[in-house]
PDB file of C-alpha atoms in Angstrom:
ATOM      1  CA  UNK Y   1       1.609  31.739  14.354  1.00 71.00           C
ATOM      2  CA  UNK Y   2      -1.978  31.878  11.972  1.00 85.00           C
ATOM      3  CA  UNK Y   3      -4.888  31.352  14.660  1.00 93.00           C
ATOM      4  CA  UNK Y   4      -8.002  30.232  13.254  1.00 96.00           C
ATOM      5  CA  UNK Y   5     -11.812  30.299  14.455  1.00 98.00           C
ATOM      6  CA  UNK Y   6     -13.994  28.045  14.196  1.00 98.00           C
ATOM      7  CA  UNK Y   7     -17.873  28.885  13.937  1.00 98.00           C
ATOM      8  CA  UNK Y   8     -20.958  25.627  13.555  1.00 98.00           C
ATOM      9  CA  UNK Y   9     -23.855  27.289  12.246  1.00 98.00           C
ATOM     10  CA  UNK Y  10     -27.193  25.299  13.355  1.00 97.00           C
ATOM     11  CA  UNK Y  11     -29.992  24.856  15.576  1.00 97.00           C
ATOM     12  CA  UNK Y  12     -29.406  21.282  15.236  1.00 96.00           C
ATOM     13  CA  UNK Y  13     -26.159  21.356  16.666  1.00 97.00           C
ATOM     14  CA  UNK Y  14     -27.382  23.567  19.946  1.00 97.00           C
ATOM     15  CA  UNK Y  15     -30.334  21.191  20.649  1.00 96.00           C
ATOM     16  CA  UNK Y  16     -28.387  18.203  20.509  1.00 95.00           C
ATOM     17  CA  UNK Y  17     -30.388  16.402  17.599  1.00 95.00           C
ATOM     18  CA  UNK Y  18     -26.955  16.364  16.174  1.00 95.00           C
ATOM     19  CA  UNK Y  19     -23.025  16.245  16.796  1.00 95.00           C
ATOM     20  CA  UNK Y  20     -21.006  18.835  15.700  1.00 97.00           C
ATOM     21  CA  UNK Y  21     -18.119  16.409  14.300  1.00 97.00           C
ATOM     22  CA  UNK Y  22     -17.079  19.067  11.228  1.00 98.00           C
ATOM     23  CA  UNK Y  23     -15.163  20.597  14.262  1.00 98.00           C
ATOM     24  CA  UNK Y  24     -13.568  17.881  15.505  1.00 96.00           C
ATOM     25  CA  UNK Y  25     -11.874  17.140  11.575  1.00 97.00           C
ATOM     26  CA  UNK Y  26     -11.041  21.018  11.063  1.00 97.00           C
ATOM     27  CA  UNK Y  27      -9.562  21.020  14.205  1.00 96.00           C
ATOM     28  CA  UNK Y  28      -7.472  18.214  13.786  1.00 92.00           C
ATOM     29  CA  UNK Y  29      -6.502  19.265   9.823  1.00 93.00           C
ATOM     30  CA  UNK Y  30      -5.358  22.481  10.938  1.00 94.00           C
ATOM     31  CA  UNK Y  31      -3.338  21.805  13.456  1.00 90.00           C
ATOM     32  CA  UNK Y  32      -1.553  19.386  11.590  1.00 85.00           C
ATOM     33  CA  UNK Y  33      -0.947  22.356   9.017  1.00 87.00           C
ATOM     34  CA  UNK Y  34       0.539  24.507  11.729  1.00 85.00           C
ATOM     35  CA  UNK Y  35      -2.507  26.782  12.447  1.00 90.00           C
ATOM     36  CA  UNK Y  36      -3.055  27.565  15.973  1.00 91.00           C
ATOM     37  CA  UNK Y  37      -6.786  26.732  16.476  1.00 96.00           C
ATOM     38  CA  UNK Y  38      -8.388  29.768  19.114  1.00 95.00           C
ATOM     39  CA  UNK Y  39     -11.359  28.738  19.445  1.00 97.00           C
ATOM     40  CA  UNK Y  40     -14.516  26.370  18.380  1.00 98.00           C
ATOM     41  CA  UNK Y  41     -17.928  28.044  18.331  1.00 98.00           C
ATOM     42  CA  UNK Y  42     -21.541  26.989  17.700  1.00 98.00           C
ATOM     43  CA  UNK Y  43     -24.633  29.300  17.380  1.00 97.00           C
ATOM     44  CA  UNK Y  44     -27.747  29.452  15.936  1.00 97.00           C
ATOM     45  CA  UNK Y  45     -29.371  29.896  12.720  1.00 97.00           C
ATOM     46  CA  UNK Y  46     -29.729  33.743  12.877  1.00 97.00           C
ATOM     47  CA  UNK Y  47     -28.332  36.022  10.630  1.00 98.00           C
ATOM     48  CA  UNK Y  48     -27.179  38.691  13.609  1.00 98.00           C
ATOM     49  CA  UNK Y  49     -25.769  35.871  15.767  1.00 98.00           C
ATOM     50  CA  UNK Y  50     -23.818  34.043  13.220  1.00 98.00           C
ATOM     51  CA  UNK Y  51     -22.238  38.206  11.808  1.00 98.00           C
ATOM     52  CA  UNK Y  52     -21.760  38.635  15.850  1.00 98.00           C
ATOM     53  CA  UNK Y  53     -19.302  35.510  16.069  1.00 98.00           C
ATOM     54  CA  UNK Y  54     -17.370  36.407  12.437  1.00 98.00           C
ATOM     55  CA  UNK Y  55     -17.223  39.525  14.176  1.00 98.00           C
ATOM     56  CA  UNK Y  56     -15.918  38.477  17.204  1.00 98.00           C
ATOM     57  CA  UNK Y  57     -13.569  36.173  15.701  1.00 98.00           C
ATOM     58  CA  UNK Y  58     -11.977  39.219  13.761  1.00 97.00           C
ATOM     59  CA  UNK Y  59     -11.888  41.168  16.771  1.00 97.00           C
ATOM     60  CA  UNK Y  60      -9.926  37.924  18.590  1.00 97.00           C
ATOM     61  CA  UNK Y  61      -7.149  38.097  16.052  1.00 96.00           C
ATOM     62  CA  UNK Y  62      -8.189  35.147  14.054  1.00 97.00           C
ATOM     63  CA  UNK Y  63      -6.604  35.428  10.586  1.00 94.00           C
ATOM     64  CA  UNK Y  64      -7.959  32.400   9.302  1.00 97.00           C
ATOM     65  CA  UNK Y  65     -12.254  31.966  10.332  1.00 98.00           C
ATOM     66  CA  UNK Y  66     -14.070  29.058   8.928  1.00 98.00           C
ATOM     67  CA  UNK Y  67     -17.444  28.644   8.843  1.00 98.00           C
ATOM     68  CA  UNK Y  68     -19.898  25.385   8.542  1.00 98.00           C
ATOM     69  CA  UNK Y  69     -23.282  25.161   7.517  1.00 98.00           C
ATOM     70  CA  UNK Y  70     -26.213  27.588   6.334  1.00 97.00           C
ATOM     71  CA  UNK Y  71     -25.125  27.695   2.421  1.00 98.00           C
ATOM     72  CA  UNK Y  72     -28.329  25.726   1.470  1.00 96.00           C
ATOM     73  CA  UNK Y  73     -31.401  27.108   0.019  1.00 96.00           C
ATOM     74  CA  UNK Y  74     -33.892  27.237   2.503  1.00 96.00           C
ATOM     75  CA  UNK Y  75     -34.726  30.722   4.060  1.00 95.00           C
ATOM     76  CA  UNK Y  76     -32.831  29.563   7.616  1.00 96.00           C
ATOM     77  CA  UNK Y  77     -29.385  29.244   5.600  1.00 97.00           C
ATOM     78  CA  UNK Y  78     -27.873  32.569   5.850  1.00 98.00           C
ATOM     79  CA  UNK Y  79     -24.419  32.018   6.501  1.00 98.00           C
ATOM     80  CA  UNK Y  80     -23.071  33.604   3.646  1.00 98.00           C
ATOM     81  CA  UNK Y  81     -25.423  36.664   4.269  1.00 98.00           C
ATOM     82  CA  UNK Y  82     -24.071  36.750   7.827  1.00 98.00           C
ATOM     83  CA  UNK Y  83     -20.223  37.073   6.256  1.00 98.00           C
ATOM     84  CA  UNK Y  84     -21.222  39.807   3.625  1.00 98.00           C
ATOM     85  CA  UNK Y  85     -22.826  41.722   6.500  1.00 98.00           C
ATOM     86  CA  UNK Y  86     -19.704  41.163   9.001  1.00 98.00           C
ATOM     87  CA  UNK Y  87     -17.264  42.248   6.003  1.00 97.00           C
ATOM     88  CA  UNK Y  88     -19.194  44.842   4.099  1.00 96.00           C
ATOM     89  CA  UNK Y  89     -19.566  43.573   1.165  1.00 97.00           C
ATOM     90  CA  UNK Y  90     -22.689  43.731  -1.225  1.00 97.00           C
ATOM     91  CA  UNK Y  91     -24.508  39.901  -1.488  1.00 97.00           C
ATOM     92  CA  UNK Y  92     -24.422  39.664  -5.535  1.00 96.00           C
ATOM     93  CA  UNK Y  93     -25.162  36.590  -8.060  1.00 97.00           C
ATOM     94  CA  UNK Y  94     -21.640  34.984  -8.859  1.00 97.00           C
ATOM     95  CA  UNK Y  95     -21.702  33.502 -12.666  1.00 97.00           C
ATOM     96  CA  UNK Y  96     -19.016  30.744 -11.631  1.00 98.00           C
ATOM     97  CA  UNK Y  97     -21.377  29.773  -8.697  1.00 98.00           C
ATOM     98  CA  UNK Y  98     -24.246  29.926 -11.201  1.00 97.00           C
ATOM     99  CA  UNK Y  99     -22.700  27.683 -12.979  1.00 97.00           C
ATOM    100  CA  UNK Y 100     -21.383  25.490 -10.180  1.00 97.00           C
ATOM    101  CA  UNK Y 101     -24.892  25.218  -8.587  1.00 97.00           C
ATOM    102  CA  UNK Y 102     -26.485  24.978 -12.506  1.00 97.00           C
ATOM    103  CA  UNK Y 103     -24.158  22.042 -13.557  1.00 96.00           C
ATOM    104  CA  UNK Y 104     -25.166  20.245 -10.109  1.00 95.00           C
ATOM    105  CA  UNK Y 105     -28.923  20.193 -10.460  1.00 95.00           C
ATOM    106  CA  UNK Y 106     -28.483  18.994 -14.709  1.00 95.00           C
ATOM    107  CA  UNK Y 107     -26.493  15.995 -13.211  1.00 94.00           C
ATOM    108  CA  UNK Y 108     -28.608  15.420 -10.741  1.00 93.00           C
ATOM    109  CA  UNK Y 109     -31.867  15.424 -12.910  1.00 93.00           C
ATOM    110  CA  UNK Y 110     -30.486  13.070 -15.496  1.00 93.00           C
ATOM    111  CA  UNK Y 111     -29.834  10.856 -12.333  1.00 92.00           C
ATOM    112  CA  UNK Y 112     -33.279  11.010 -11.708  1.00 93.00           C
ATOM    113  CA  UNK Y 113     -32.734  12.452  -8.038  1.00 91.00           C
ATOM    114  CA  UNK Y 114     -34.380  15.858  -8.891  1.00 91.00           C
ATOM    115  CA  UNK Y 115     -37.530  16.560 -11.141  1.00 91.00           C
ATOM    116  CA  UNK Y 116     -36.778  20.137 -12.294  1.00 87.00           C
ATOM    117  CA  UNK Y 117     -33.110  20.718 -13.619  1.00 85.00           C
ATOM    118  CA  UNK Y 118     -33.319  24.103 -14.257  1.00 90.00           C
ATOM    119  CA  UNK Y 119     -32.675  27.493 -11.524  1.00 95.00           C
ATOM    120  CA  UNK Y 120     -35.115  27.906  -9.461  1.00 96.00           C
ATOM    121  CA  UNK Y 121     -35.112  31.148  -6.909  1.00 96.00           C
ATOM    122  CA  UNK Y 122     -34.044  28.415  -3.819  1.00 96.00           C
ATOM    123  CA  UNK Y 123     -31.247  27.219  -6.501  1.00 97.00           C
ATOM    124  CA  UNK Y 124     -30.289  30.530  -7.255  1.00 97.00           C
ATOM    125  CA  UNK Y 125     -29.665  31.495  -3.416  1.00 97.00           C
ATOM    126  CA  UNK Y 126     -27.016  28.998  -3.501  1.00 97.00           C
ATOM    127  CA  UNK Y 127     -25.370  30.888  -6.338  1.00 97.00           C
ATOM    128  CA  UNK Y 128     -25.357  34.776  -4.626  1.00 98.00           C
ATOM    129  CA  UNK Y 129     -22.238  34.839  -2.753  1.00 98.00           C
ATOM    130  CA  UNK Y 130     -20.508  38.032  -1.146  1.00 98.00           C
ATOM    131  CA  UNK Y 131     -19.191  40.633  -3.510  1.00 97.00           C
ATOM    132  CA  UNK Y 132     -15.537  39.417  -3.934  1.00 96.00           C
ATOM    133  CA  UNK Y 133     -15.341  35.969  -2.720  1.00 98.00           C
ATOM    134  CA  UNK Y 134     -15.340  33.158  -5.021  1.00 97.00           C
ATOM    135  CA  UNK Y 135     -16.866  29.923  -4.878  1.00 98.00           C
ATOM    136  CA  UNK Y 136     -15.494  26.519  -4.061  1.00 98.00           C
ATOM    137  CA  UNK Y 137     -16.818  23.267  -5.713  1.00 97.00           C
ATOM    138  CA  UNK Y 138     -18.744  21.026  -4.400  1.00 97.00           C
ATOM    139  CA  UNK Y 139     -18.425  17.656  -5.579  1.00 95.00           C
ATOM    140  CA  UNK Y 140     -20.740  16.132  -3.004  1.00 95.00           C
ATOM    141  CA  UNK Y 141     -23.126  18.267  -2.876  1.00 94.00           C
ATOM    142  CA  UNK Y 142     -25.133  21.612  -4.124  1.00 95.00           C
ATOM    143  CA  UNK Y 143     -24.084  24.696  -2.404  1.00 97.00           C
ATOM    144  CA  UNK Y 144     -20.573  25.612  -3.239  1.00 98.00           C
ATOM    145  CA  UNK Y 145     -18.539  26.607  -0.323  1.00 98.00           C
ATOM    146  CA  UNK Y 146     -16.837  30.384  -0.195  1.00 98.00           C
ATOM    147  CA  UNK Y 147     -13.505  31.597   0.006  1.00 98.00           C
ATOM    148  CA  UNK Y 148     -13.184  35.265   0.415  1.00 98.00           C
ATOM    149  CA  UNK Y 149      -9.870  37.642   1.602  1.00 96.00           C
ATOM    150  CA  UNK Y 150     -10.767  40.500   3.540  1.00 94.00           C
ATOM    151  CA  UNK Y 151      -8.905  43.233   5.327  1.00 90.00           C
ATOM    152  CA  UNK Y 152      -5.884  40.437   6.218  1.00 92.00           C
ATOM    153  CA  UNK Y 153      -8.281  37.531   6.980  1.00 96.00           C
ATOM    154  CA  UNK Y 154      -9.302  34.860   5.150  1.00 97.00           C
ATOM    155  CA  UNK Y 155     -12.749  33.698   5.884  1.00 98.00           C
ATOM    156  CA  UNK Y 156     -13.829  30.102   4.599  1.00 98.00           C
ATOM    157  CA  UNK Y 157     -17.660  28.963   4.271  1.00 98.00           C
ATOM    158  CA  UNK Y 158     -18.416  25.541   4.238  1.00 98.00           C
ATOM    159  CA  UNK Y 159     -21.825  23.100   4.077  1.00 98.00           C
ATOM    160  CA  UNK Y 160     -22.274  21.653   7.596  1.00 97.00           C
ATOM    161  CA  UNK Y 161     -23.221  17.969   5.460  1.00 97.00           C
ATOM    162  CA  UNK Y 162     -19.582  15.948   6.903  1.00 96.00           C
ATOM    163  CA  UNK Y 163     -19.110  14.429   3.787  1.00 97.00           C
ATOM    164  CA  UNK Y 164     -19.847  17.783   1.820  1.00 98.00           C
ATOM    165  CA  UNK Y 165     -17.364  19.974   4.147  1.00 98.00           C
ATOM    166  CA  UNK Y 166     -15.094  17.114   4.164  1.00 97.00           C
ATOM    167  CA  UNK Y 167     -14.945  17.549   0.623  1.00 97.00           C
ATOM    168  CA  UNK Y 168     -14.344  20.644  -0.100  1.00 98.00           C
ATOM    169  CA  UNK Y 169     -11.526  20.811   2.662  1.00 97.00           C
ATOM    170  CA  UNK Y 170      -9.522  18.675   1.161  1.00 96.00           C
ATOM    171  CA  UNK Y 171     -10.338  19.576  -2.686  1.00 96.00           C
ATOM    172  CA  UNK Y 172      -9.984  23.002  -2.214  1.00 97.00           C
ATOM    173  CA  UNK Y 173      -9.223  24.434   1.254  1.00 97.00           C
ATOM    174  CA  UNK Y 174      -5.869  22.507   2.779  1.00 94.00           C
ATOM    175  CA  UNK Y 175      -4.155  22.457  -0.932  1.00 92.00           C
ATOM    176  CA  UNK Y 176      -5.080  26.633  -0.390  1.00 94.00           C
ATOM    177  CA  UNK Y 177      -3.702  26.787   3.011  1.00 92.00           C
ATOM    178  CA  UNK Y 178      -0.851  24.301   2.610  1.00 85.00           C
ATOM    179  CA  UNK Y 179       0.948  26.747   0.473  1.00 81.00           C
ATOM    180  CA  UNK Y 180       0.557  29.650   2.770  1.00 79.00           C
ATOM    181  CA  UNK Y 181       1.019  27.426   5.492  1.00 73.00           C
ATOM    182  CA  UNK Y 182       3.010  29.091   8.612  1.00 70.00           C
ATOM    183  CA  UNK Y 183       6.384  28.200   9.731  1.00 72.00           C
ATOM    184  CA  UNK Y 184       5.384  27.233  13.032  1.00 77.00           C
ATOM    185  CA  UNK Y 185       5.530  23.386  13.747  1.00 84.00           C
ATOM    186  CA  UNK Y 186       2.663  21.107  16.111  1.00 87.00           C
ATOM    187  CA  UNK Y 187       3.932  18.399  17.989  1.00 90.00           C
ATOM    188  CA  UNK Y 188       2.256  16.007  20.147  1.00 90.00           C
ATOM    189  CA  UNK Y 189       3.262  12.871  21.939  1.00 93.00           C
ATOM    190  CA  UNK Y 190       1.568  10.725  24.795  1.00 92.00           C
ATOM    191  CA  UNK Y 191       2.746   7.858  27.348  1.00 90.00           C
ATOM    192  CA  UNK Y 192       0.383   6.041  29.445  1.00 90.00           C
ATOM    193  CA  UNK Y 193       1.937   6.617  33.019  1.00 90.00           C
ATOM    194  CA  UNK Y 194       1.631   3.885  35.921  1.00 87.00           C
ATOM    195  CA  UNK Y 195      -0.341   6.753  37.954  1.00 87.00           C
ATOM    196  CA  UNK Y 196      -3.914   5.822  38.478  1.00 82.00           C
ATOM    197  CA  UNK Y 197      -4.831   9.094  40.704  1.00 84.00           C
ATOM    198  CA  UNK Y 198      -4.686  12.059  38.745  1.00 85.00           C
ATOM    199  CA  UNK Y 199      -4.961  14.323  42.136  1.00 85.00           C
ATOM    200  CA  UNK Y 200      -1.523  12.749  42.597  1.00 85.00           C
ATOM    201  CA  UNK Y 201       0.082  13.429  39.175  1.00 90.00           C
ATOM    202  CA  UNK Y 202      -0.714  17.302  39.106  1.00 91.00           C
ATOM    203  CA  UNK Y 203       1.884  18.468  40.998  1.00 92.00           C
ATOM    204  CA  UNK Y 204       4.630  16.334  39.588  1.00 92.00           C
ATOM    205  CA  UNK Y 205       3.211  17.806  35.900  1.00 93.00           C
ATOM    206  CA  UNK Y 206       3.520  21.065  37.545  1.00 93.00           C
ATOM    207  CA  UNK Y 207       7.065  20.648  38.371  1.00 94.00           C
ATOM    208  CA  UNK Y 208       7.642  19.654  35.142  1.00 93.00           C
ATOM    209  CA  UNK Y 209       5.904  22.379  33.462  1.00 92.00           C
ATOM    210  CA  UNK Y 210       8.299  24.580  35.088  1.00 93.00           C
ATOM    211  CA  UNK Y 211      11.238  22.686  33.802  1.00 91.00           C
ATOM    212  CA  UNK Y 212      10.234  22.588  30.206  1.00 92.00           C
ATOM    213  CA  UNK Y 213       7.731  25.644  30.172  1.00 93.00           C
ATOM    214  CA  UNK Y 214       7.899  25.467  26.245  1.00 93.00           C
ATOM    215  CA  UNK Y 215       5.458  22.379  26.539  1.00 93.00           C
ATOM    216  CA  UNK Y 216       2.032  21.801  27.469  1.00 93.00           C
ATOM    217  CA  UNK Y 217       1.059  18.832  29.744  1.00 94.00           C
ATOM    218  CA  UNK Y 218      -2.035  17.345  29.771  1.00 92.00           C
ATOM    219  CA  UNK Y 219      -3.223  14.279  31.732  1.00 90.00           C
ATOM    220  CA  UNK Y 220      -6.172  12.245  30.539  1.00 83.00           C
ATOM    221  CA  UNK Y 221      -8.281  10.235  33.124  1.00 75.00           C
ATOM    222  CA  UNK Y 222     -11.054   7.935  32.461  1.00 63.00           C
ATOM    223  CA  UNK Y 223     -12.313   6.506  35.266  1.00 59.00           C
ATOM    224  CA  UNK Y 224     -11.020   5.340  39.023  1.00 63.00           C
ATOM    225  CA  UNK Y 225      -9.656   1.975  39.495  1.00 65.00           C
ATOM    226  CA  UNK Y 226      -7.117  -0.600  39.827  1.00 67.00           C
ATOM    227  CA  UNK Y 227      -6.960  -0.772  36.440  1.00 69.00           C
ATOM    228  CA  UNK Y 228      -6.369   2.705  35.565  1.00 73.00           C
ATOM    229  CA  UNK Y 229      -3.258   3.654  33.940  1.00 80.00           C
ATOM    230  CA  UNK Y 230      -3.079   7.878  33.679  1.00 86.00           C
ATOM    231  CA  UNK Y 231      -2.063   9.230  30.030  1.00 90.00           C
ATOM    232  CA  UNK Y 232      -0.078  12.089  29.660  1.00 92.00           C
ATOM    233  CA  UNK Y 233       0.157  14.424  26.481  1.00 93.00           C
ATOM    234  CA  UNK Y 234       3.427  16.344  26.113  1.00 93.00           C
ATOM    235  CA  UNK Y 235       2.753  19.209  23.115  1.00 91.00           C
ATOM    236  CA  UNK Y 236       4.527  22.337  21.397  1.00 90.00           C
ATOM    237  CA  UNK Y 237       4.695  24.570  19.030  1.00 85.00           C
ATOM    238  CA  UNK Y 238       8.176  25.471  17.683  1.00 87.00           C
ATOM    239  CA  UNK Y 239       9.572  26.880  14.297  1.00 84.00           C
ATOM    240  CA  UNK Y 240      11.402  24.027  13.672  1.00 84.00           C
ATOM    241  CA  UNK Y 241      10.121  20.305  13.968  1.00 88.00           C
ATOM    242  CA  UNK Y 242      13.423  18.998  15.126  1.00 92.00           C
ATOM    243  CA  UNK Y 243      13.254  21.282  18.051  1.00 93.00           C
ATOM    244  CA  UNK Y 244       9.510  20.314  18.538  1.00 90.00           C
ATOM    245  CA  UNK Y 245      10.421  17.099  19.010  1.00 92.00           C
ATOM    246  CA  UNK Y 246      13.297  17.694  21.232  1.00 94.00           C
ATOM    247  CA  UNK Y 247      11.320  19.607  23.626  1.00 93.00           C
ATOM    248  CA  UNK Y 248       8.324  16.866  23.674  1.00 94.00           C
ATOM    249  CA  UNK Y 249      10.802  14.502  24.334  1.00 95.00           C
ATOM    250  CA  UNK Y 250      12.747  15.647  27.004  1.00 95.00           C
ATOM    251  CA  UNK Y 251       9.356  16.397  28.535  1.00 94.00           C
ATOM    252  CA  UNK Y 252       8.112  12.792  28.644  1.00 94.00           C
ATOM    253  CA  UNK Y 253      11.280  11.336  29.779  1.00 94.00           C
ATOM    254  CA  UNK Y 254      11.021  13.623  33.041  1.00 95.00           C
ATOM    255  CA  UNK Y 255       7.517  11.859  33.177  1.00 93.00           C
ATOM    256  CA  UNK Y 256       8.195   8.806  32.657  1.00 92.00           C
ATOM    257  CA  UNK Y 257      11.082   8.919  35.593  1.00 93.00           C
ATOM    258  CA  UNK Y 258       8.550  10.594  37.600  1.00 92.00           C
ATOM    259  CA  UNK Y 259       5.421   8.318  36.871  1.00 91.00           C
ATOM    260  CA  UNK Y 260       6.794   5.575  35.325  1.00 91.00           C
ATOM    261  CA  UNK Y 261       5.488   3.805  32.188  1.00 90.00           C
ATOM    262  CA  UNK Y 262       2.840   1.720  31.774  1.00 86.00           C
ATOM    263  CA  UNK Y 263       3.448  -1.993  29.569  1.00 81.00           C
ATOM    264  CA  UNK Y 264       2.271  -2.266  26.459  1.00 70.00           C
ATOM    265  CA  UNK Y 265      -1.066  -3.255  26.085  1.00 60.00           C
ATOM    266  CA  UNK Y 266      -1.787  -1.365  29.688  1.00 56.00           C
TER     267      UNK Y 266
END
């Protein structure tokens, strides 16, 4: 099993002024790749807080740690300073960056978005990258993101702009990680139950918990009513998908004969 940790760099995020949804997809994207997902994490733009949760993460067991936002060129992006501080390693001026962030700002002056198309010291910030890593394009956007192996962990900088992370996640990260993918196997399957009082349905998930121990149960309320129907997720982990499966459904039919199962449409 690869674990991964997730840390949201911004203020923005811990104020509320935005949501953190760059979570929510990497989330989602790695568990569908088989990557056990530890934790999710936002702090805020400050150099020692975002090197104490890289830190942390290492110290966790993450193998995999991927970062979002702070790449940009203002002085409160320092993401990538954070990392070469948490990892030892020198910040230095990366020519394929250079060029990355270079080529960005010509197209974007012949566009007529930008007045200056040459580096500038904000541009060049985008281009200094941690002694080591290498830089991953951006087609979206500016700042490239960072991929850099250290000590058995791969850590993974990306902008916090969705469509910019988005991006580069599926350009350049997932084709990465799909061949070094592990050989564990997510599975995940729901039923909506006839319950309608979840007080009622933890003990019978309990019971079956202890029948199938391999799988987690999960029941999902939304509010209290006559019209409430309880969900129930069945999930697993297992080297083999045909097992997964197995195991989720032998779950859910012990649910279903316990709960019952809502119509369609319910």
């Amino acid at each position: 099993m690869v674990r991964a940790i997730i840390v949201a760099v911004g203020r923005e995020i811990l104020r509320g002024r935005i949501q953190d949804s760059n979570s929510w997809t990497l989330a989602r994207r790695l568990t569908g790749l088989g990557y056990e997902v530890m934790r999710t994490v936002a702090c805020d733009d400050d150099l020692a807080a975002i090197a104490r949760e890289i830190r942390r993460a290492v110290e966790d067991g993450a193998t995999l740690i991927l970062t979002t936002g702070g790449l940009g060129p203002t002085d409160d992006d320092l993401t990538l300073q954070a990392l070469a501080e948490a990892t030892g390693r020198p910040m230095s001026p990366d020519q394929e960056a250079w060029r990355m962030v270079e080529s960005r700002y010509a197209d974007l002056h012949r566009a007529g978005a930008v007045e200056a198309h040459g580096m500038t010291p904000p541009r060049e910030k985008m281009a200094r990258i941690p002694r080591g890593a290498r830089p991953l394009p951006n087609p979206v956007g500016a700042a490239p993101g960072v991929w850099l192996e250290e000590g058995g962990t791969t850590f993974v900088a990306l902008p916090g702009v969705p469509s910019e992370m988005a991006a580069i996640l599926e350009g350049s990260v997932l084709p990465a990680l799909e061949s070094r993918r592990p050989g564990a196997v997510y599975v995940e399957r729901q039923i909506t139950t006839q319950a309608r009082d979840e007080s009622e349905v933890a003990p019978v998930l309990r019971r079956i918990a202890r029948d199938v121990p391999e799988v987690f149960l999960k029941s999902h309320p939304t509010h209290f009513g006559a019209d409430v129907c309880l969900q129930v997720f069945a999930s697993t982990w297992a080297g083999d998908r045909i097992v997964a499966e197995e195991r989720v459904a032998q779950a859910l039919t012990l649910v279903r004969e316990a709960l019952g199962e809502a119509p369609i449409g319910m």
